[in-house]
Short mmCIF file of C-alpha atoms and ligand atoms in Angstrom, two decimals:
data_model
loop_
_atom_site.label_atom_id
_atom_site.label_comp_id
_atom_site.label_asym_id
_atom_site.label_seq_id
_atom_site.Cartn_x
_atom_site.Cartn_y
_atom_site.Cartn_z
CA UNK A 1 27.88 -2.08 1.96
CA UNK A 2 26.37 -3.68 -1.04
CA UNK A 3 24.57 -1.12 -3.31
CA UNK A 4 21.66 -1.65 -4.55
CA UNK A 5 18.81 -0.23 -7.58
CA UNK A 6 15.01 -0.63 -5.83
CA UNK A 7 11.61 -0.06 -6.94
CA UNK A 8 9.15 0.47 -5.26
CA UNK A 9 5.62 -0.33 -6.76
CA UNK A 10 2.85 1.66 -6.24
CA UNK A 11 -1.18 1.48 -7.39
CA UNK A 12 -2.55 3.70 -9.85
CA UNK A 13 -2.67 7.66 -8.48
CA UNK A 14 -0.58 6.94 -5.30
CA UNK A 15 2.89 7.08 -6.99
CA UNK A 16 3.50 10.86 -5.39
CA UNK A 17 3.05 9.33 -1.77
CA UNK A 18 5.32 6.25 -2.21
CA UNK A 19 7.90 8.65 -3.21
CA UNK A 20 7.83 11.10 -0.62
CA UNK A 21 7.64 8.36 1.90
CA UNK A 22 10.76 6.96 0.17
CA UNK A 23 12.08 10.54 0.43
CA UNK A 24 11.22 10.90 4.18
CA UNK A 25 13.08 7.83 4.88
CA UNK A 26 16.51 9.39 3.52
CA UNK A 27 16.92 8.15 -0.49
CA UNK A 28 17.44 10.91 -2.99
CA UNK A 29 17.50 11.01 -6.87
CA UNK A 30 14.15 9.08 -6.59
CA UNK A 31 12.43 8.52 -10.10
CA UNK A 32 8.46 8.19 -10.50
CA UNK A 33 6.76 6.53 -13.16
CA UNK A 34 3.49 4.74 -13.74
CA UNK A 35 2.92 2.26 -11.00
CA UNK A 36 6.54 2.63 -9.65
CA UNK A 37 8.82 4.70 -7.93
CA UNK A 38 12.77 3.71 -8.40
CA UNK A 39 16.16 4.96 -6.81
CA UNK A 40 19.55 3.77 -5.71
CA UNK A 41 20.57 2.33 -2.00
CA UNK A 42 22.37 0.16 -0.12
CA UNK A 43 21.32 -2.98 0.82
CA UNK A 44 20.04 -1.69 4.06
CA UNK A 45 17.49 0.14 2.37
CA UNK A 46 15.46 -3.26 1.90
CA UNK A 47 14.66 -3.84 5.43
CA UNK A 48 13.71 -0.43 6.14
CA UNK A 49 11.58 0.41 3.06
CA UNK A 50 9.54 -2.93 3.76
CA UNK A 51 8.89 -2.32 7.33
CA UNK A 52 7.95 1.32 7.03
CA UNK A 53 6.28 2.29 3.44
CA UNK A 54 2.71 2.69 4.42
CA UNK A 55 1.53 2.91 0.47
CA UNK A 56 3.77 0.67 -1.20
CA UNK A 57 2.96 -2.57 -2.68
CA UNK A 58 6.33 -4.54 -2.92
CA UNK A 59 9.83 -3.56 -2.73
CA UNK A 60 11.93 -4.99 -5.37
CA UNK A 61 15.52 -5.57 -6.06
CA UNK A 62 16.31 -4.68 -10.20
CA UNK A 63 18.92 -6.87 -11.38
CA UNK A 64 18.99 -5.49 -14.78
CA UNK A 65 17.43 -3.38 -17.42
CA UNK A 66 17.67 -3.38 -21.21
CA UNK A 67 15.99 -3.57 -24.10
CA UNK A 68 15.38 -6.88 -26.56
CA UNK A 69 13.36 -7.57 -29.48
CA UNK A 70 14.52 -10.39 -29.76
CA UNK A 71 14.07 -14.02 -27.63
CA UNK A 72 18.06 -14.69 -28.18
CA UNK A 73 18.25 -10.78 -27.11
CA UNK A 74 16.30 -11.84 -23.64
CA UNK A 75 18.06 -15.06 -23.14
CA UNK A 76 21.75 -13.49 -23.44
CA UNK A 77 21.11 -10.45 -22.12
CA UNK A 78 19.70 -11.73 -19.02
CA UNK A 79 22.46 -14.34 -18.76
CA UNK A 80 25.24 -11.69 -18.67
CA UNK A 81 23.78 -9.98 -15.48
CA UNK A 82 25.41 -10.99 -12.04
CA UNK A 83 22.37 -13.06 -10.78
CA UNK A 84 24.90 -15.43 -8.58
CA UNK A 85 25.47 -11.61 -6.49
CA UNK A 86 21.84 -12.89 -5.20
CA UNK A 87 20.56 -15.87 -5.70
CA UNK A 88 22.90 -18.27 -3.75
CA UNK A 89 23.40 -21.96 -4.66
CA UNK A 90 20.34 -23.38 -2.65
CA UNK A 91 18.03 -19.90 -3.37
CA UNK A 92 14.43 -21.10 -5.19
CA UNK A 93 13.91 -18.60 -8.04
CA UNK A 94 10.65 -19.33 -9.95
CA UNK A 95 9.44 -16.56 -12.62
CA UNK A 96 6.54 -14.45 -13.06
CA UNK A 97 5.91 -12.14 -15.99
CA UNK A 98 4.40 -9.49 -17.85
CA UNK A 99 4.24 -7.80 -21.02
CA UNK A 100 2.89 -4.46 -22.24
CA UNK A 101 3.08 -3.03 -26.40
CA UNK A 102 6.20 -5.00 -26.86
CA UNK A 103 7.61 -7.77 -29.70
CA UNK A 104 8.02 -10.21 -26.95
CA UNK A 105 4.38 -10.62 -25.98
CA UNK A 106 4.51 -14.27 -25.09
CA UNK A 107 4.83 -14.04 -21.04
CA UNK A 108 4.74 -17.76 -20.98
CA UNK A 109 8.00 -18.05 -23.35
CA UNK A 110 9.88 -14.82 -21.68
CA UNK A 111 9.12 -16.37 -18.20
CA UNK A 112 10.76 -20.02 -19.78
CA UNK A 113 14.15 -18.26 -21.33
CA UNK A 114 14.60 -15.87 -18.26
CA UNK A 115 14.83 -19.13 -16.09
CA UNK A 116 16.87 -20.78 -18.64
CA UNK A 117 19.69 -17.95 -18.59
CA UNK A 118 19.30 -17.37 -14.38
CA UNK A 119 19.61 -21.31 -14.32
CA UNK A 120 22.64 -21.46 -16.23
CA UNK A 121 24.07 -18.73 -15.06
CA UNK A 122 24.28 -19.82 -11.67
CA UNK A 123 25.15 -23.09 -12.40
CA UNK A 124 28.67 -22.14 -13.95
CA UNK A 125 28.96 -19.58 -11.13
CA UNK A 126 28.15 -21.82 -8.37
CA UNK A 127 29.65 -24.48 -9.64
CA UNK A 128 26.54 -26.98 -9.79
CA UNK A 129 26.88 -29.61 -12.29
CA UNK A 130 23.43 -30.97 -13.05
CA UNK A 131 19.80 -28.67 -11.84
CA UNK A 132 19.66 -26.15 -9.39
CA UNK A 133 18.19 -28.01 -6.36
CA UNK A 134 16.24 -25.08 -5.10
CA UNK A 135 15.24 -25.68 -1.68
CA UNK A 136 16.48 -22.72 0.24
CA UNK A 137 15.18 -18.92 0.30
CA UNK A 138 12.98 -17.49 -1.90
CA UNK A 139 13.96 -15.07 -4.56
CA UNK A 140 10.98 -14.45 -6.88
CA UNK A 141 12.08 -13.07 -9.89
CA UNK A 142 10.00 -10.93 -12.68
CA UNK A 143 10.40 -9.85 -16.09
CA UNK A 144 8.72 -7.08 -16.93
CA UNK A 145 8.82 -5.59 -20.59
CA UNK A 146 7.33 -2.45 -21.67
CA UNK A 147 7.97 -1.35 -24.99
CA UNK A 148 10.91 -3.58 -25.68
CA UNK A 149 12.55 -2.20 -22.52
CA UNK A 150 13.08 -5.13 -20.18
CA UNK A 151 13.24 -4.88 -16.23
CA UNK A 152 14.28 -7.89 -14.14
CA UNK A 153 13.14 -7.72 -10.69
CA UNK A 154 13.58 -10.00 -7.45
CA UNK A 155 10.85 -9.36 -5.06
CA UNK A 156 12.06 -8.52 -1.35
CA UNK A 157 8.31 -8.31 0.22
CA UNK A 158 6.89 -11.79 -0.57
CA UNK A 159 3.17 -11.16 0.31
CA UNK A 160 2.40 -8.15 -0.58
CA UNK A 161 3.22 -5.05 1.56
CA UNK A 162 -0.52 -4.18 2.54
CA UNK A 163 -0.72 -7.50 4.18
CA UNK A 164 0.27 -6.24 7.34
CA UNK A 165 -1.07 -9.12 9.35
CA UNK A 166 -3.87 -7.23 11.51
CA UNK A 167 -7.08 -7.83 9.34
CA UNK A 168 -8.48 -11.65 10.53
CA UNK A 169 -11.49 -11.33 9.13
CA UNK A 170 -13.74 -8.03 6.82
CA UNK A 171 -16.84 -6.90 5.41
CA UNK A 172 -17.75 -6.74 1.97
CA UNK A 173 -15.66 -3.88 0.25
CA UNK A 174 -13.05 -3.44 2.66
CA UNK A 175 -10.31 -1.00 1.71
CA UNK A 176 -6.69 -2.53 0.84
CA UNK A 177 -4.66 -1.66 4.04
CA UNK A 178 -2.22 0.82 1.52
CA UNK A 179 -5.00 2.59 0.40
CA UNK A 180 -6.39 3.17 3.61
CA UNK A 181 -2.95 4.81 4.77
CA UNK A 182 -3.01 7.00 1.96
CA UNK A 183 -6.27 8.24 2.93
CA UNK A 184 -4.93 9.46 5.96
CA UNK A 185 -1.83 10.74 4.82
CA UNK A 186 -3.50 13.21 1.88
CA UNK A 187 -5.03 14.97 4.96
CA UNK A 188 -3.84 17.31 7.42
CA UNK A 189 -4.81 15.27 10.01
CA UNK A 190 -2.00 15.01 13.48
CA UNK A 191 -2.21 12.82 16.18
CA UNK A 192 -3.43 15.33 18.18
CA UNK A 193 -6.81 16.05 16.71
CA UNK A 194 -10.02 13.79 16.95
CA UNK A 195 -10.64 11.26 13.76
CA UNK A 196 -13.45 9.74 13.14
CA UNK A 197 -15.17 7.64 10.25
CA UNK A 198 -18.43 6.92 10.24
CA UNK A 199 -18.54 3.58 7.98
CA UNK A 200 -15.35 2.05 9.54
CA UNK A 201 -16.43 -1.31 8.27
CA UNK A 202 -13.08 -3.41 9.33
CA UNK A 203 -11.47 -0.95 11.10
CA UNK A 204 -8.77 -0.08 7.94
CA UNK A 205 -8.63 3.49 8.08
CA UNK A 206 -8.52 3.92 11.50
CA UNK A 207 -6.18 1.25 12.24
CA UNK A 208 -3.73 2.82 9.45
CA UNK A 209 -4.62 6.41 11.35
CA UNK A 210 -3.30 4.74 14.87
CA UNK A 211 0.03 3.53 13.36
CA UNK A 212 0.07 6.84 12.00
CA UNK A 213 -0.40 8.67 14.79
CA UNK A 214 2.07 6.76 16.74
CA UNK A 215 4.71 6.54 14.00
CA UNK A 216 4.65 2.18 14.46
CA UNK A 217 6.03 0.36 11.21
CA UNK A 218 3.33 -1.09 9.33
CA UNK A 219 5.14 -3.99 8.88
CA UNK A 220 6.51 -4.41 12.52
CA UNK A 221 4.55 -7.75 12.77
CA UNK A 222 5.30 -9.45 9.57
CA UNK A 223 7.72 -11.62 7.79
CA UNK A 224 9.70 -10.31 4.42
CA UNK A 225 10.98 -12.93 1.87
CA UNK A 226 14.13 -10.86 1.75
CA UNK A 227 14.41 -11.95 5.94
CA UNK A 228 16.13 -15.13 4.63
CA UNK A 229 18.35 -13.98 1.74
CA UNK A 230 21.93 -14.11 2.43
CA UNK A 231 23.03 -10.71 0.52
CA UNK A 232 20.84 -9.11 3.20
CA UNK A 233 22.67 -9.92 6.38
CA UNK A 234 20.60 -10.43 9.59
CA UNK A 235 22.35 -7.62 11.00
CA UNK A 236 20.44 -5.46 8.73
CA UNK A 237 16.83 -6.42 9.83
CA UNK A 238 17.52 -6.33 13.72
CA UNK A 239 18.87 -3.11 13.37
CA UNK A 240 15.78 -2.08 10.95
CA UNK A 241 13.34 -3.33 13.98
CA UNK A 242 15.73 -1.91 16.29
CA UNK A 243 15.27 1.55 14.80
CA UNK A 244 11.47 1.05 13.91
CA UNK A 245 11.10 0.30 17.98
CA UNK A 246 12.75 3.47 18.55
CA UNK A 247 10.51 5.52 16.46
CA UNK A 248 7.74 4.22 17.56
CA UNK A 249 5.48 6.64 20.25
CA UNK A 250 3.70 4.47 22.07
CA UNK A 251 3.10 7.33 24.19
CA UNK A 252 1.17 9.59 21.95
CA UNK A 253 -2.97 9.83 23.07
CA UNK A 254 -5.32 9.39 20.28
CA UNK A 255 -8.70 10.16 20.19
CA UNK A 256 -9.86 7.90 16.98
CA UNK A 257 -13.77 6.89 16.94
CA UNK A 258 -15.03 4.11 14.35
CA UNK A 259 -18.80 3.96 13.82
CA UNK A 260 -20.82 1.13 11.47
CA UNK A 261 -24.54 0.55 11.40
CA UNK A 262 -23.61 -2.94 11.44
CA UNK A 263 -23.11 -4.44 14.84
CA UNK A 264 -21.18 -7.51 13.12
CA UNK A 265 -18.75 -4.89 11.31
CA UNK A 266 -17.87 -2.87 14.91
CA UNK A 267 -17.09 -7.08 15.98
CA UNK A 268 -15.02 -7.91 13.36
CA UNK A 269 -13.35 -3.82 13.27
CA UNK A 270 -12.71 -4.18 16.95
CA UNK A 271 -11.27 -8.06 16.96
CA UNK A 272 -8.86 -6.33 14.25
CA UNK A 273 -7.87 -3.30 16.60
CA UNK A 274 -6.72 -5.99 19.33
CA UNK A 275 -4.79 -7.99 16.87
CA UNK A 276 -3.23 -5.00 15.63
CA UNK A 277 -2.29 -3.97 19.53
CA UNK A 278 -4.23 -0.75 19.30
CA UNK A 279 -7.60 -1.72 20.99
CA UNK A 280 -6.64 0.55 24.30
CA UNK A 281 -6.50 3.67 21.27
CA UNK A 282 -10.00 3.12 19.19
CA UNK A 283 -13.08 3.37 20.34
CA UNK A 284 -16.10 1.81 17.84
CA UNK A 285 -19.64 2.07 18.37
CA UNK A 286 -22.73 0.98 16.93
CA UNK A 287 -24.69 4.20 15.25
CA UNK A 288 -26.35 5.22 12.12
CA UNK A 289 -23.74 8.07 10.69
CA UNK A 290 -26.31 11.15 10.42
CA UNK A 291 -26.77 10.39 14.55
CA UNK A 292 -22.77 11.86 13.93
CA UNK A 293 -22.65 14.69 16.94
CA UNK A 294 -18.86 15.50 17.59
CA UNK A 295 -18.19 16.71 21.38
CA UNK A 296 -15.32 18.17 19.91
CA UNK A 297 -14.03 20.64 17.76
CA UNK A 298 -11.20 20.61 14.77
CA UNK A 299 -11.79 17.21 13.88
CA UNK A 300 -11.55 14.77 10.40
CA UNK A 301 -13.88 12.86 9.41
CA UNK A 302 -11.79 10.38 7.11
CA UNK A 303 -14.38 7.91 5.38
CA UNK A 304 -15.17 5.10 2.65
CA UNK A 305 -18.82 5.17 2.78
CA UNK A 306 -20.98 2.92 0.51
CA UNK A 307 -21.16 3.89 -3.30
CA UNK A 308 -24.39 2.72 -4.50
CA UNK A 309 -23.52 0.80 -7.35
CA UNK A 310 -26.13 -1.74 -6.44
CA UNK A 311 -29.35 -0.38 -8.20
CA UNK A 312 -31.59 -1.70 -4.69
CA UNK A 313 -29.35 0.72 -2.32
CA UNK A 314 -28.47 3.99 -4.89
CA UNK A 315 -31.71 5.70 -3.18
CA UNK A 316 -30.87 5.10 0.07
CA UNK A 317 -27.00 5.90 -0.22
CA UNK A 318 -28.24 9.14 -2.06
CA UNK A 319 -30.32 10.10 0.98
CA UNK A 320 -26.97 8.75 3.50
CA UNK A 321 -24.98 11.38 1.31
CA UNK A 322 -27.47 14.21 1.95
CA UNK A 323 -27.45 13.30 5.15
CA UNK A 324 -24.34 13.34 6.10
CA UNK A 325 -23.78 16.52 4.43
CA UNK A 326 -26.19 18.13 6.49
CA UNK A 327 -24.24 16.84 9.42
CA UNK A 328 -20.68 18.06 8.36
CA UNK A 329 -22.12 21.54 7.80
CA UNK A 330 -22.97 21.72 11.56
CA UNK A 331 -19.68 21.55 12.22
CA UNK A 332 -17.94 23.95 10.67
CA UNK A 333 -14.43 23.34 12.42
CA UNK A 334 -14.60 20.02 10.93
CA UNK A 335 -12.63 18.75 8.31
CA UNK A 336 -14.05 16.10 5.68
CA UNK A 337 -12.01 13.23 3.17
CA UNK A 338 -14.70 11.32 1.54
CA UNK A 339 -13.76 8.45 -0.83
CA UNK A 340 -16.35 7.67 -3.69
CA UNK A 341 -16.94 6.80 -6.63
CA UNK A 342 -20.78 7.92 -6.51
CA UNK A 343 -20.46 11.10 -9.63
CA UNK A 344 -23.09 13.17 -7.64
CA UNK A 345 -21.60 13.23 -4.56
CA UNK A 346 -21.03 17.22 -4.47
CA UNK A 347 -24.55 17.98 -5.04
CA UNK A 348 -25.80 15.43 -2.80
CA UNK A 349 -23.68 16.41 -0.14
CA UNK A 350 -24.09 19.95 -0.38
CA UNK A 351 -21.10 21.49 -1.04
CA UNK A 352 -18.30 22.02 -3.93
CA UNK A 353 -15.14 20.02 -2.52
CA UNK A 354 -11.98 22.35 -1.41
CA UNK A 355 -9.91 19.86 -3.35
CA UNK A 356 -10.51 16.39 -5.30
CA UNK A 357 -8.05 13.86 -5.80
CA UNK A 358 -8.62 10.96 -8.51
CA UNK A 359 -7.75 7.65 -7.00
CA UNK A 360 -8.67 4.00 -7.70
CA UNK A 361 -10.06 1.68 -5.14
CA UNK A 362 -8.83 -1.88 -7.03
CA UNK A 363 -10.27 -1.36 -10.52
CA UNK A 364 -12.88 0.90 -9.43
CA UNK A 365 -12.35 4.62 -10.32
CA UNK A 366 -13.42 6.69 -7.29
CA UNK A 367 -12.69 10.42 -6.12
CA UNK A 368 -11.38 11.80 -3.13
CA UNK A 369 -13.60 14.59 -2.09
CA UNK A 370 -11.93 16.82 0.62
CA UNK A 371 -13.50 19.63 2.52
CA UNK A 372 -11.70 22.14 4.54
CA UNK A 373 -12.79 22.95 8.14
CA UNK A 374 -11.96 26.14 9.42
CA UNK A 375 -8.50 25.23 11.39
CA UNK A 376 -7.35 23.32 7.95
CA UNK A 377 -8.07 26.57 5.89
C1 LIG B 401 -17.43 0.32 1.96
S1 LIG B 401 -17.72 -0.25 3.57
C2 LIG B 401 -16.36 0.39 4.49
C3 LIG B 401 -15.18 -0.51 4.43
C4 LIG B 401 -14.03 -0.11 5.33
N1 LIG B 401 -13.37 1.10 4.86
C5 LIG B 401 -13.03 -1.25 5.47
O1 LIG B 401 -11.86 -1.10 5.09
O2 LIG B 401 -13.44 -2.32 5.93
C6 LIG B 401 -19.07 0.74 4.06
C7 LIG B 401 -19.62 0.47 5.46
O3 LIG B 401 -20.68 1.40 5.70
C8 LIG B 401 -21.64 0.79 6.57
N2 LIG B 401 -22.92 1.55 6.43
C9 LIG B 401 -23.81 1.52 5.42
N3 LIG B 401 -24.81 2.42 5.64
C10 LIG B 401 -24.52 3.05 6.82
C11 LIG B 401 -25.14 4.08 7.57
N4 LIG B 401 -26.26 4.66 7.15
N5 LIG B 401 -24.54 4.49 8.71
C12 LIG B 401 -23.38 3.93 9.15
N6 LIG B 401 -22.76 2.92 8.47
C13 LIG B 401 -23.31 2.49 7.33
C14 LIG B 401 -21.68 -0.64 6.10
O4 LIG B 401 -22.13 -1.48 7.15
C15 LIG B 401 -20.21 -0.90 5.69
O5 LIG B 401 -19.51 -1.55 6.73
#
């Protein structure tokens, strides 16, 4: 089988999680970097990885790697890779770029050469005597220099991997699906004990939790560009769903609880729990979060609760933090993840965090506060 160099890419502070869910799906000698997490397969690899990284962004494909100073540098070096091993005759391969502290800074000029070389290149391989006539599959490529050291990528996701096609409609500051999942997996959290969050907004984190908890694919109900390329036979992806099917235990209980003070969020949360196929597994309700009373012990409360940032609602999110801290202390077998950015959020909660993890929601910088309950310890 057709072997393969991938990278996965991965947002700021969740580089440690792509890789061990690379790990956990069988690829070794797996390097990490900023933003990306790379390692050697066969082509199989590319149907599994996009159907099951939770915390991924993209997979891509890396044709090449080298380094050039110079534009005649880019141009030959990227001609001499094998790009006809991919791209067929028909494939579309439009260009996107970046550049980071490097002589070639002009992404509009790198993107123009790198299409240049691809375009000839395939033309003498394929045998095409005038343009390209791209009107078949997809095959995105980028160019990506950093410090003079070029990577050429094709992308095998196409919209990006959080997109996992469950999420019709959110509130204001809803968490990307990716992060969400990573929420969940930096706890200790099983299937087995109760999970709740008390600002569920559109449902993310406790959608995520579900798939979790019954090990389903996040990307069983989506389309990959890489689904129509021909160097990935469709062999490949019906024995990825095949095995994703398999895994999946549809069979595990759940006992997952979304709350919202707004009646319109526990709509829109619940509409998105019944697209995802996991309405029968979530139950929401309407309820200010200190009214939080858990039946039950050994639970996790796994939340993104608002930050404040708005001068008209810092005094009231201060009190909601107090609050809820109060709340959590009552229940002492409880475990709590709390994703903020708010700097105060220790004092006003009451309590030092057992552990804090830096993280970024989008752009924003934000802390993972985590709080041991007594089973977690
Ligand atoms: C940052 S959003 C959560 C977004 C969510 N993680 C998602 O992915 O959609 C915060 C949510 O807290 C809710 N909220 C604000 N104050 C609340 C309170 N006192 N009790 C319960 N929910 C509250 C808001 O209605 C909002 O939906």
């Amino acid at each position: 089988m057709k072997k393969v160099r991938l990278l996965a890419t991965a947002a700021m502070g969740l580089e440690a999680l792509v890789a061990r869910e690379v790990k956990e799906l069988g690829y070794t000698d797996v390097i990490v970097e900023n933003g990306k997490v790379m390692f050697d397969a066969d082509v199989s690899a590319i149907p599994r990885l996009n159907l099951w990284l939770r915390t991924a962004d993209r997979v891509k494909v890396i044709v090449g790697e080298f380094e050039a100073k110079t534009f005649d540098d880019l141009f030959e070096q990227t001609k001499a890779l094998n790009w006809e091993d991919y791209i067929p005759e028909d494939g579309a391969f439009p260009v996107i770029g970046k550049s980071v502290k490097s002589k070639l800074y002009s992404v509009p000029d790198c993107q123009r050469l790198v299409k240049k070389a691809v375009a000839e290149k395939l033309k003498q391989k394929h045998g095409v005597a005038i343009n390209m006539p791209e009107t078949g599959a997809m095959y995105k490529i980028e160019v990506a220099l950093l410090k003079d050291k070029v990577t050429l990528t094709l992308d095998s996701s196409g919209t990006g991997l959080h997109k996992r096609g469950y999420r019709l409609r959110q509130g204001e500051a809803p968490l990307k699906e990716t992060l969400a999942a990573a929420l969940v997996m930096l706890t200790n959290w099983k299937a087995d004990y109760p999970l709740v969050d008390l600002f569920c907004g559109s449902g993310t984190i406790l959608i995520e939790a579900a798939l979790i908890g019954q090990n389903i694919a996040p990307g069983f109900n989506r389309e990959f560009a890489s689904e129509s390329w021909d160097f990935v036979p469709q062999t490949l992806w019906d024995q990825a769903f095949d095995e994703a099917e398999k895994l999946a235990n549809y069979d595990q209980p759940l006992d997952i609880t979304g709350t919202d003070l707004d009646p319109k969020m526990i709509e829109i949360a619940r509409d998105n729990a019944i697209e995802a196929g996991l309405s029968d597994l979530i139950t929401f309700k309407q309820m200010q979060a200190r009214d939080f009373h858990p039946k039950k012990d050994n639970g996790y409360l796994i939340t993104n609760p608002p930050y404040g940032e708005r001068l008209n609602e810092e005094e009231e999110v201060k009190q909601m933090y107090r609050d809820l801290g109060k709340s959590m202390a009552l229940n002492s077998t409880w475990s709590s993840y709390v994703l903020t950015s708010h700097e105060q959020f220790e004092k006003l909660f009451g309590m030092k965090a057992t552990k804090k993890r830096k993280l970024f929601n989008g752009f924003i910088k934000v802390d993972y506060y985590q709080y041991f309950g007594k089973h977690n310890k």
